[in-house]
Amino acid sequence: MSFVIPPLIKRNVILFALSQSFTGAGMQFSYGFGPLMVMSLTGSASLAGVSVGMIGLSRFLVAYPMGKVTDTYGRKPGILLGLVLAMIGTLMLGSAMIIRSIPLYIFGLLAFGMGMNGSQQMRVGVADMFPPAFRARALGYVALGSLVGLILSPAMVKLADHIANETGADPLGMPWFFLPVLILGGMAIVSFVHPDPKVIGSRLQDYWPDYQPAKASQSKSSEPFSSWRLMSNPSIRLAILSNCAATGNMSIVMVLTSLVLQHHGHSLVAIAISHTFHSAGMFAFTIPLGKLADRFGRSRVMFPGVFVSLIGAALVALTSDIMTVTLGTFLVGIGWAAANVSATAFIADHSRTEERGRAIGVNDSFAGGITVFAALVTGPLIDVYGLPATGLTAVLLALVPFGLRLFSGPMK
């Protein structure tokens, strides 16, 4: 089957990627500045992991319900609902720093995280529109759109920092007030996607003339979706665990990076630049990683990705030079990208269009759960044992799927 993207699908993918470019900066703010905002509001380093924990909790809470929404009503309504919620969260976060309110910060971050994680149904929409043979690289297209937001992020922080210095506002709160304009732009772009990707996914052969759908038994097609049925597949369990390992590793490292750099006297702009390299690792190589996963198989990209994230975590934990720390956080990002793209494509391959939102939602819910765990252990570990112990925990998390792989057969 030749890889020539039909014009309508190409148009929809470009629109999704553009929307990601408008909204991508927000998640970097939550990970890069979240721990510092908590420390500023509470004065406690042991609570630094609360920010990442709230993002993980928001993903855990919203991923499956949003998947249910998009499976029922279409991908676009769920994405737009998520972006509205994210915009409300940004205003709450900026206001929390003005009035020095940790409860408002927590509710704002929870709303923002639920919204942004809900809008990740864009991945499901892109997966819907492509045959399995090209699905992983397709996921890379929409992820690549986040890079534009990353390029904007340091400039936004610098401008916000200047305004904060001129007005006496909190420099950690000011960047959040820039995001609603970008989110509104992203919503406008999504509104032009047509038809809904779920419609395309249910009739792929109408859009890809050379595609021949696999014949599924009538009994299988009539089975209602069940998370337990999904998880009964050992290969899907391994894909979910690998994604969780890379996500948990990354969650710890993103808190660790901010604290390590601040501890050694680096500015907010320097921290933002370092996190930009991390995010570049997450998104800049998703297309070639997706092509490798399509060509050689999901597991042959997924497991090396988890291993690369392990190496990166060790660099962040055991070094203090900004260049080495940035290299480490970059490797963690690219390792997560390999694991996430491969695992998501694998789960999409093994789910029907009408249940794909929930299937990927299950994967995201587990990833949210491991992020909450990472957040709960990060602060106390830093407080009691110091920064290197936290990095060691990130390394150990990344080792888990390799242990399970020894006792399981090849992924099918």
CSV table of C-alpha atoms in Angstrom, one decimal:
chain,number,residue,atom,x,y,z
A,1,MET,CA,0.0,0.0,0.0
A,2,SER,CA,1.5,3.3,-1.1
A,3,PHE,CA,1.8,6.1,1.4
A,4,VAL,CA,0.1,9.0,-0.3
A,5,ILE,CA,-2.1,11.0,2.2
A,6,PRO,CA,-5.5,11.8,0.7
A,7,PRO,CA,-5.9,15.7,0.5
A,8,LEU,CA,-8.8,15.8,3.0
A,9,ILE,CA,-7.0,13.8,5.6
A,10,LYS,CA,-3.8,15.8,5.1
A,11,ARG,CA,-5.8,19.0,5.6
A,12,ASN,CA,-7.3,17.7,8.9
A,13,VAL,CA,-3.8,16.6,10.2
A,14,ILE,CA,-2.4,20.0,9.4
A,15,LEU,CA,-5.2,21.7,11.3
A,16,PHE,CA,-4.7,19.5,14.3
A,17,ALA,CA,-0.9,20.1,14.2
A,18,LEU,CA,-1.5,23.9,14.0
A,19,SER,CA,-3.9,23.7,17.0
A,20,GLN,CA,-1.2,21.9,18.9
A,21,SER,CA,1.3,24.6,18.0
A,22,PHE,CA,-1.1,27.2,19.6
A,23,THR,CA,-1.8,25.2,22.8
A,24,GLY,CA,1.5,23.4,23.4
A,25,ALA,CA,3.2,26.0,25.5
A,26,GLY,CA,0.8,25.5,28.5
A,27,MET,CA,2.0,22.0,29.5
A,28,GLN,CA,5.6,23.2,29.5
A,29,PHE,CA,4.6,26.0,31.9
A,30,SER,CA,2.8,23.5,34.2
A,31,TYR,CA,5.8,21.2,34.4
A,32,GLY,CA,8.6,23.8,34.3
A,33,PHE,CA,7.1,26.4,36.7
A,34,GLY,CA,4.6,24.3,38.6
A,35,PRO,CA,7.1,23.0,41.2
A,36,LEU,CA,8.5,26.6,41.7
A,37,MET,CA,5.0,27.9,42.1
A,38,VAL,CA,4.2,25.4,44.8
A,39,MET,CA,7.5,26.3,46.6
A,40,SER,CA,6.7,30.0,46.3
A,41,LEU,CA,3.2,29.5,47.8
A,42,THR,CA,4.1,27.0,50.5
A,43,GLY,CA,7.8,27.5,51.2
A,44,SER,CA,8.3,23.7,51.2
A,45,ALA,CA,10.5,21.7,48.8
A,46,SER,CA,8.8,18.5,50.0
A,47,LEU,CA,5.6,19.7,48.3
A,48,ALA,CA,7.3,20.4,45.0
A,49,GLY,CA,5.8,17.3,43.4
A,50,VAL,CA,2.3,18.5,44.0
A,51,SER,CA,2.2,20.2,40.6
A,52,VAL,CA,3.2,17.1,38.6
A,53,GLY,CA,0.9,15.1,40.8
A,54,MET,CA,-2.1,17.3,40.0
A,55,ILE,CA,-1.4,17.0,36.3
A,56,GLY,CA,-1.2,13.2,36.7
A,57,LEU,CA,-4.4,13.2,38.7
A,58,SER,CA,-6.2,15.3,36.1
A,59,ARG,CA,-5.2,12.8,33.4
A,60,PHE,CA,-6.3,9.9,35.5
A,61,LEU,CA,-9.7,11.5,36.1
A,62,VAL,CA,-10.4,12.7,32.6
A,63,ALA,CA,-8.8,10.3,30.1
A,64,TYR,CA,-11.4,7.6,30.1
A,65,PRO,CA,-14.5,9.8,30.5
A,66,MET,CA,-13.2,12.0,27.7
A,67,GLY,CA,-12.7,8.9,25.6
A,68,LYS,CA,-16.3,7.9,26.3
A,69,VAL,CA,-17.4,11.4,25.2
A,70,THR,CA,-15.5,11.2,21.9
A,71,ASP,CA,-16.5,7.6,21.2
A,72,THR,CA,-20.1,8.7,21.6
A,73,TYR,CA,-20.3,12.2,20.1
A,74,GLY,CA,-17.1,12.5,18.0
A,75,ARG,CA,-13.6,13.6,18.5
A,76,LYS,CA,-14.1,17.4,17.9
A,77,PRO,CA,-16.6,18.0,20.7
A,78,GLY,CA,-14.3,16.3,23.2
A,79,ILE,CA,-11.3,18.3,22.1
A,80,LEU,CA,-13.1,21.6,22.2
A,81,LEU,CA,-14.5,20.8,25.6
A,82,GLY,CA,-11.0,20.1,26.9
A,83,LEU,CA,-9.6,23.4,25.5
A,84,VAL,CA,-12.4,25.4,27.2
A,85,LEU,CA,-11.6,23.8,30.5
A,86,ALA,CA,-7.9,24.4,30.0
A,87,MET,CA,-8.5,28.1,29.3
A,88,ILE,CA,-10.4,28.5,32.6
A,89,GLY,CA,-7.6,26.8,34.4
A,90,THR,CA,-5.0,29.2,33.1
A,91,LEU,CA,-6.9,32.2,34.5
A,92,MET,CA,-7.2,30.4,37.8
A,93,LEU,CA,-3.4,29.7,37.9
A,94,GLY,CA,-2.4,33.2,37.2
A,95,SER,CA,-4.9,34.6,39.7
A,96,ALA,CA,-3.6,32.1,42.4
A,97,MET,CA,-0.2,33.7,42.3
A,98,ILE,CA,-1.6,37.2,42.5
A,99,ILE,CA,-3.7,36.4,45.6
A,100,ARG,CA,-1.2,33.9,47.0
A,101,SER,CA,-3.8,31.1,47.2
A,102,ILE,CA,-2.6,27.4,47.2
A,103,PRO,CA,-6.2,26.1,47.0
A,104,LEU,CA,-6.9,28.2,43.9
A,105,TYR,CA,-3.6,27.0,42.5
A,106,ILE,CA,-4.5,23.4,43.0
A,107,PHE,CA,-8.0,23.7,41.5
A,108,GLY,CA,-6.6,25.8,38.6
A,109,LEU,CA,-3.9,23.2,37.8
A,110,LEU,CA,-6.5,20.4,38.1
A,111,ALA,CA,-8.8,22.2,35.7
A,112,PHE,CA,-6.0,23.1,33.3
A,113,GLY,CA,-4.6,19.5,33.4
A,114,MET,CA,-8.0,18.0,32.8
A,115,GLY,CA,-8.6,20.3,29.9
A,116,MET,CA,-5.2,19.8,28.2
A,117,ASN,CA,-5.3,16.0,28.7
A,118,GLY,CA,-8.8,15.9,27.4
A,119,SER,CA,-7.7,17.8,24.3
A,120,GLN,CA,-5.2,15.0,23.7
A,121,GLN,CA,-8.0,13.2,22.0
A,122,MET,CA,-6.4,14.8,19.0
A,123,ARG,CA,-4.1,11.8,19.0
A,124,VAL,CA,-7.1,9.5,18.8
A,125,GLY,CA,-8.5,11.6,15.9
A,126,VAL,CA,-5.3,11.3,14.0
A,127,ALA,CA,-5.1,7.6,14.7
A,128,ASP,CA,-8.7,7.3,13.3
A,129,MET,CA,-7.8,8.8,10.0
A,130,PHE,CA,-4.8,6.5,9.1
A,131,PRO,CA,-4.5,2.7,8.3
A,132,PRO,CA,-2.5,0.7,10.9
A,133,ALA,CA,0.6,0.6,8.5
A,134,PHE,CA,1.0,4.4,8.8
A,135,ARG,CA,-0.6,5.1,12.2
A,136,ALA,CA,2.6,5.6,14.3
A,137,ARG,CA,4.1,8.2,11.9
A,138,ALA,CA,0.6,9.9,11.8
A,139,LEU,CA,0.7,10.4,15.6
A,140,GLY,CA,4.1,12.0,15.0
A,141,TYR,CA,2.6,14.6,12.7
A,142,VAL,CA,0.3,16.0,15.3
A,143,ALA,CA,2.9,15.9,18.1
A,144,LEU,CA,5.3,17.8,15.9
A,145,GLY,CA,2.9,20.8,16.0
A,146,SER,CA,3.8,21.2,19.7
A,147,LEU,CA,7.2,22.4,18.7
A,148,VAL,CA,5.9,25.8,17.5
A,149,GLY,CA,4.4,26.3,21.0
A,150,LEU,CA,7.8,25.4,22.5
A,151,ILE,CA,9.6,28.0,20.4
A,152,LEU,CA,7.1,30.6,21.6
A,153,SER,CA,7.4,29.6,25.3
A,154,PRO,CA,10.8,31.2,26.2
A,155,ALA,CA,9.8,34.4,24.4
A,156,MET,CA,6.5,34.5,26.3
A,157,VAL,CA,8.3,33.9,29.6
A,158,LYS,CA,10.8,36.7,28.9
A,159,LEU,CA,8.0,39.1,28.0
A,160,ALA,CA,6.0,38.1,31.1
A,161,ASP,CA,9.1,38.4,33.3
A,162,HIS,CA,9.6,42.0,31.9
A,163,ILE,CA,6.0,43.0,32.6
A,164,ALA,CA,6.2,41.4,36.1
A,165,ASN,CA,9.3,43.4,36.9
A,166,GLU,CA,7.7,46.6,35.6
A,167,THR,CA,4.4,46.1,37.4
A,168,GLY,CA,5.5,44.3,40.6
A,169,ALA,CA,3.4,41.2,39.6
A,170,ASP,CA,4.5,37.7,40.4
A,171,PRO,CA,6.8,36.5,37.6
A,172,LEU,CA,5.5,32.9,38.0
A,173,GLY,CA,1.9,34.0,37.6
A,174,MET,CA,2.2,36.4,34.7
A,175,PRO,CA,2.9,33.8,31.9
A,176,TRP,CA,-0.4,32.1,32.5
A,177,PHE,CA,-2.4,35.2,31.4
A,178,PHE,CA,-0.9,34.9,27.9
A,179,LEU,CA,-2.2,31.4,27.3
A,180,PRO,CA,-6.0,32.0,26.8
A,181,VAL,CA,-5.3,33.9,23.5
A,182,LEU,CA,-3.4,30.9,22.2
A,183,ILE,CA,-6.0,28.4,23.4
A,184,LEU,CA,-8.8,30.4,21.6
A,185,GLY,CA,-6.7,30.3,18.4
A,186,GLY,CA,-6.3,26.5,18.8
A,187,MET,CA,-10.1,26.1,19.3
A,188,ALA,CA,-10.8,28.1,16.2
A,189,ILE,CA,-8.5,25.9,14.1
A,190,VAL,CA,-10.0,22.7,15.4
A,191,SER,CA,-13.5,23.9,14.4
A,192,PHE,CA,-12.4,23.7,10.7
A,193,VAL,CA,-11.6,19.9,10.9
A,194,HIS,CA,-14.2,18.2,8.8
A,195,PRO,CA,-15.6,15.5,8.8
A,196,ASP,CA,-15.1,14.4,12.3
A,197,PRO,CA,-12.2,11.9,12.4
A,198,LYS,CA,-14.4,9.3,14.0
A,199,VAL,CA,-16.5,9.3,10.8
A,200,ILE,CA,-13.4,8.8,8.7
A,201,GLY,CA,-12.1,6.0,10.9
A,202,SER,CA,-15.4,4.1,10.5
A,203,ARG,CA,-15.0,4.2,6.7
A,204,LEU,CA,-11.2,4.2,6.1
A,205,GLN,CA,-11.6,2.4,2.8
A,206,ASP,CA,-13.6,5.3,1.4
A,207,TYR,CA,-10.7,7.7,1.9
A,208,TRP,CA,-7.8,5.3,1.3
A,209,PRO,CA,-8.6,3.5,-2.0
A,210,ASP,CA,-5.9,0.8,-1.5
A,211,TYR,CA,-6.8,0.0,2.1
A,212,GLN,CA,-8.6,-3.3,2.8
A,213,PRO,CA,-9.9,-3.5,6.3
A,214,ALA,CA,-9.4,-6.7,8.3
A,215,LYS,CA,-12.4,-8.8,8.6
A,216,ALA,CA,-13.7,-9.0,12.2
A,217,SER,CA,-16.1,-11.6,13.4
A,218,GLN,CA,-19.7,-10.4,14.0
A,219,SER,CA,-19.5,-11.6,17.6
A,220,LYS,CA,-16.4,-9.6,18.3
A,221,SER,CA,-17.8,-6.5,16.7
A,222,SER,CA,-20.9,-6.6,18.8
A,223,GLU,CA,-19.1,-6.9,22.1
A,224,PRO,CA,-19.4,-3.8,24.3
A,225,PHE,CA,-16.1,-2.2,25.3
A,226,SER,CA,-14.5,-3.4,28.5
A,227,SER,CA,-11.3,-2.2,30.1
A,228,TRP,CA,-10.8,-5.7,31.5
A,229,ARG,CA,-11.2,-7.3,28.1
A,230,LEU,CA,-8.6,-4.8,26.8
A,231,MET,CA,-6.2,-5.6,29.6
A,232,SER,CA,-6.6,-9.3,29.2
A,233,ASN,CA,-4.2,-9.0,26.2
A,234,PRO,CA,-0.7,-9.5,27.6
A,235,SER,CA,0.9,-7.4,24.8
A,236,ILE,CA,-1.4,-4.5,25.6
A,237,ARG,CA,-0.6,-4.8,29.3
A,238,LEU,CA,3.1,-4.6,28.4
A,239,ALA,CA,2.5,-1.6,26.1
A,240,ILE,CA,0.7,0.2,28.9
A,241,LEU,CA,3.4,-0.6,31.4
A,242,SER,CA,6.1,0.6,29.1
A,243,ASN,CA,4.3,3.9,28.5
A,244,CYS,CA,3.8,4.2,32.3
A,245,ALA,CA,7.5,3.6,33.0
A,246,ALA,CA,8.6,6.3,30.6
A,247,THR,CA,5.9,8.7,31.8
A,248,GLY,CA,6.7,8.1,35.5
A,249,ASN,CA,10.4,8.6,34.8
A,250,MET,CA,9.7,11.8,32.9
A,251,SER,CA,7.4,13.1,35.6
A,252,ILE,CA,10.1,12.9,38.2
A,253,VAL,CA,12.8,14.3,35.9
A,254,MET,CA,10.7,17.4,35.1
A,255,VAL,CA,10.3,18.3,38.7
A,256,LEU,CA,14.0,17.4,39.3
A,257,THR,CA,15.2,19.6,36.4
A,258,SER,CA,13.6,22.7,37.7
A,259,LEU,CA,14.9,22.2,41.3
A,260,VAL,CA,18.4,21.2,40.2
A,261,LEU,CA,18.8,24.3,38.0
A,262,GLN,CA,17.3,26.6,40.6
A,263,HIS,CA,19.5,25.1,43.3
A,264,HIS,CA,22.5,26.0,41.2
A,265,GLY,CA,21.4,29.6,40.7
A,266,HIS,CA,20.0,29.6,37.2
A,267,SER,CA,17.2,32.0,36.1
A,268,LEU,CA,13.6,31.3,35.2
A,269,VAL,CA,14.5,31.9,31.5
A,270,ALA,CA,17.3,29.4,31.7
A,271,ILE,CA,15.0,26.9,33.3
A,272,ALA,CA,12.4,27.5,30.5
A,273,ILE,CA,15.1,27.0,27.9
A,274,SER,CA,16.2,23.7,29.5
A,275,HIS,CA,12.6,22.5,29.5
A,276,THR,CA,12.3,23.6,25.9
A,277,PHE,CA,15.0,21.1,25.0
A,278,HIS,CA,13.2,18.5,27.0
A,279,SER,CA,10.0,19.2,25.2
A,280,ALA,CA,11.9,19.2,21.9
A,281,GLY,CA,13.0,15.7,22.7
A,282,MET,CA,9.4,14.8,23.3
A,283,PHE,CA,8.1,16.1,20.0
A,284,ALA,CA,10.8,16.9,17.4
A,285,PHE,CA,11.5,13.3,16.5
A,286,THR,CA,8.1,11.8,16.7
A,287,ILE,CA,7.7,11.4,12.9
A,288,PRO,CA,11.0,9.4,12.4
A,289,LEU,CA,10.2,7.4,15.5
A,290,GLY,CA,6.8,6.7,14.2
A,291,LYS,CA,8.2,5.6,10.8
A,292,LEU,CA,10.5,3.2,12.6
A,293,ALA,CA,7.6,1.8,14.6
A,294,ASP,CA,5.6,1.4,11.4
A,295,ARG,CA,8.4,-0.3,9.6
A,296,PHE,CA,10.1,-2.5,12.3
A,297,GLY,CA,7.3,-3.0,14.8
A,298,ARG,CA,6.1,-1.2,17.9
A,299,SER,CA,8.2,-3.0,20.5
A,300,ARG,CA,11.4,-2.4,18.6
A,301,VAL,CA,11.0,1.3,19.2
A,302,MET,CA,9.1,1.2,22.5
A,303,PHE,CA,11.7,-0.7,24.6
A,304,PRO,CA,14.8,1.3,23.4
A,305,GLY,CA,12.8,4.5,24.2
A,306,VAL,CA,12.3,3.4,27.8
A,307,PHE,CA,16.0,2.6,28.0
A,308,VAL,CA,17.0,6.1,26.7
A,309,SER,CA,14.8,7.7,29.3
A,310,LEU,CA,16.6,5.7,31.9
A,311,ILE,CA,20.0,7.1,30.8
A,312,GLY,CA,18.6,10.7,30.7
A,313,ALA,CA,17.2,10.4,34.3
A,314,ALA,CA,20.7,9.3,35.5
A,315,LEU,CA,22.3,12.4,33.9
A,316,VAL,CA,19.8,14.8,35.5
A,317,ALA,CA,20.1,13.2,38.9
A,318,LEU,CA,23.9,12.8,39.1
A,319,THR,CA,25.2,16.1,37.4
A,320,SER,CA,24.8,19.8,38.1
A,321,ASP,CA,26.2,21.5,34.9
A,322,ILE,CA,23.3,23.1,33.0
A,323,MET,CA,24.5,21.5,29.7
A,324,THR,CA,24.6,18.0,31.1
A,325,VAL,CA,21.3,18.4,32.9
A,326,THR,CA,19.7,19.7,29.7
A,327,LEU,CA,21.1,16.8,27.8
A,328,GLY,CA,19.6,14.4,30.3
A,329,THR,CA,16.2,16.0,30.2
A,330,PHE,CA,16.4,16.0,26.4
A,331,LEU,CA,17.1,12.2,26.4
A,332,VAL,CA,14.2,11.6,28.8
A,333,GLY,CA,11.9,13.5,26.4
A,334,ILE,CA,13.0,11.5,23.3
A,335,GLY,CA,12.8,8.2,25.2
A,336,TRP,CA,9.2,9.1,26.3
A,337,ALA,CA,8.3,10.0,22.7
A,338,ALA,CA,9.5,6.6,21.4
A,339,ALA,CA,7.6,4.7,24.1
A,340,ASN,CA,4.4,6.8,23.9
A,341,VAL,CA,4.1,6.9,20.1
A,342,SER,CA,4.7,3.1,19.9
A,343,ALA,CA,2.4,2.2,22.8
A,344,THR,CA,-0.4,4.4,21.6
A,345,ALA,CA,-0.1,3.1,18.0
A,346,PHE,CA,-0.1,-0.5,19.3
A,347,ILE,CA,-3.3,0.1,21.4
A,348,ALA,CA,-5.0,1.9,18.5
A,349,ASP,CA,-4.1,-1.0,16.2
A,350,HIS,CA,-5.9,-3.4,18.6
A,351,SER,CA,-9.1,-1.3,19.1
A,352,ARG,CA,-12.1,-0.5,16.9
A,353,THR,CA,-12.9,3.0,15.9
A,354,GLU,CA,-16.0,3.2,18.1
A,355,GLU,CA,-14.0,2.3,21.2
A,356,ARG,CA,-10.6,3.7,20.4
A,357,GLY,CA,-11.1,6.9,22.6
A,358,ARG,CA,-11.7,4.7,25.6
A,359,ALA,CA,-8.9,2.3,24.8
A,360,ILE,CA,-6.3,5.0,24.6
A,361,GLY,CA,-8.0,6.6,27.6
A,362,VAL,CA,-7.3,3.5,29.6
A,363,ASN,CA,-3.6,3.9,28.7
A,364,ASP,CA,-3.6,7.6,29.6
A,365,SER,CA,-5.4,6.8,32.9
A,366,PHE,CA,-2.6,4.4,33.9
A,367,ALA,CA,0.0,7.0,32.9
A,368,GLY,CA,-1.8,9.6,35.0
A,369,GLY,CA,-1.8,7.2,38.0
A,370,ILE,CA,2.0,6.6,37.7
A,371,THR,CA,2.5,10.4,37.5
A,372,VAL,CA,0.6,10.8,40.8
A,373,PHE,CA,2.8,8.1,42.4
A,374,ALA,CA,5.9,9.9,41.1
A,375,ALA,CA,4.7,13.2,42.5
A,376,LEU,CA,3.9,11.6,45.9
A,377,VAL,CA,7.4,10.2,46.3
A,378,THR,CA,9.4,13.1,44.7
A,379,GLY,CA,9.0,15.7,47.4
A,380,PRO,CA,9.7,13.5,50.4
A,381,LEU,CA,12.6,11.9,48.7
A,382,ILE,CA,14.2,15.3,48.0
A,383,ASP,CA,13.5,16.4,51.6
A,384,VAL,CA,14.9,13.3,53.2
A,385,TYR,CA,17.5,11.9,50.9
A,386,GLY,CA,18.3,14.7,48.4
A,387,LEU,CA,18.0,15.2,44.7
A,388,PRO,CA,20.1,12.1,43.6
A,389,ALA,CA,17.7,9.7,45.4
A,390,THR,CA,14.8,11.1,43.4
A,391,GLY,CA,16.7,10.5,40.1
A,392,LEU,CA,17.5,6.9,41.2
A,393,THR,CA,13.8,6.3,41.6
A,394,ALA,CA,13.2,7.6,38.1
A,395,VAL,CA,15.8,5.1,36.8
A,396,LEU,CA,14.2,2.2,38.7
A,397,LEU,CA,10.7,3.0,37.3
A,398,ALA,CA,12.2,2.7,33.8
A,399,LEU,CA,13.6,-0.7,34.6
A,400,VAL,CA,10.2,-2.3,35.4
A,401,PRO,CA,9.0,-3.2,31.8
A,402,PHE,CA,12.3,-4.9,31.1
A,403,GLY,CA,11.7,-7.2,34.0
A,404,LEU,CA,8.2,-8.0,32.8
A,405,ARG,CA,9.4,-8.5,29.2
A,406,LEU,CA,11.6,-11.4,30.4
A,407,PHE,CA,8.5,-13.3,31.5
A,408,SER,CA,6.2,-12.5,28.5
A,409,GLY,CA,6.3,-13.6,24.9
A,410,PRO,CA,6.7,-11.3,21.9
A,411,MET,CA,4.1,-8.6,21.4
A,412,LYS,CA,1.4,-9.6,18.9
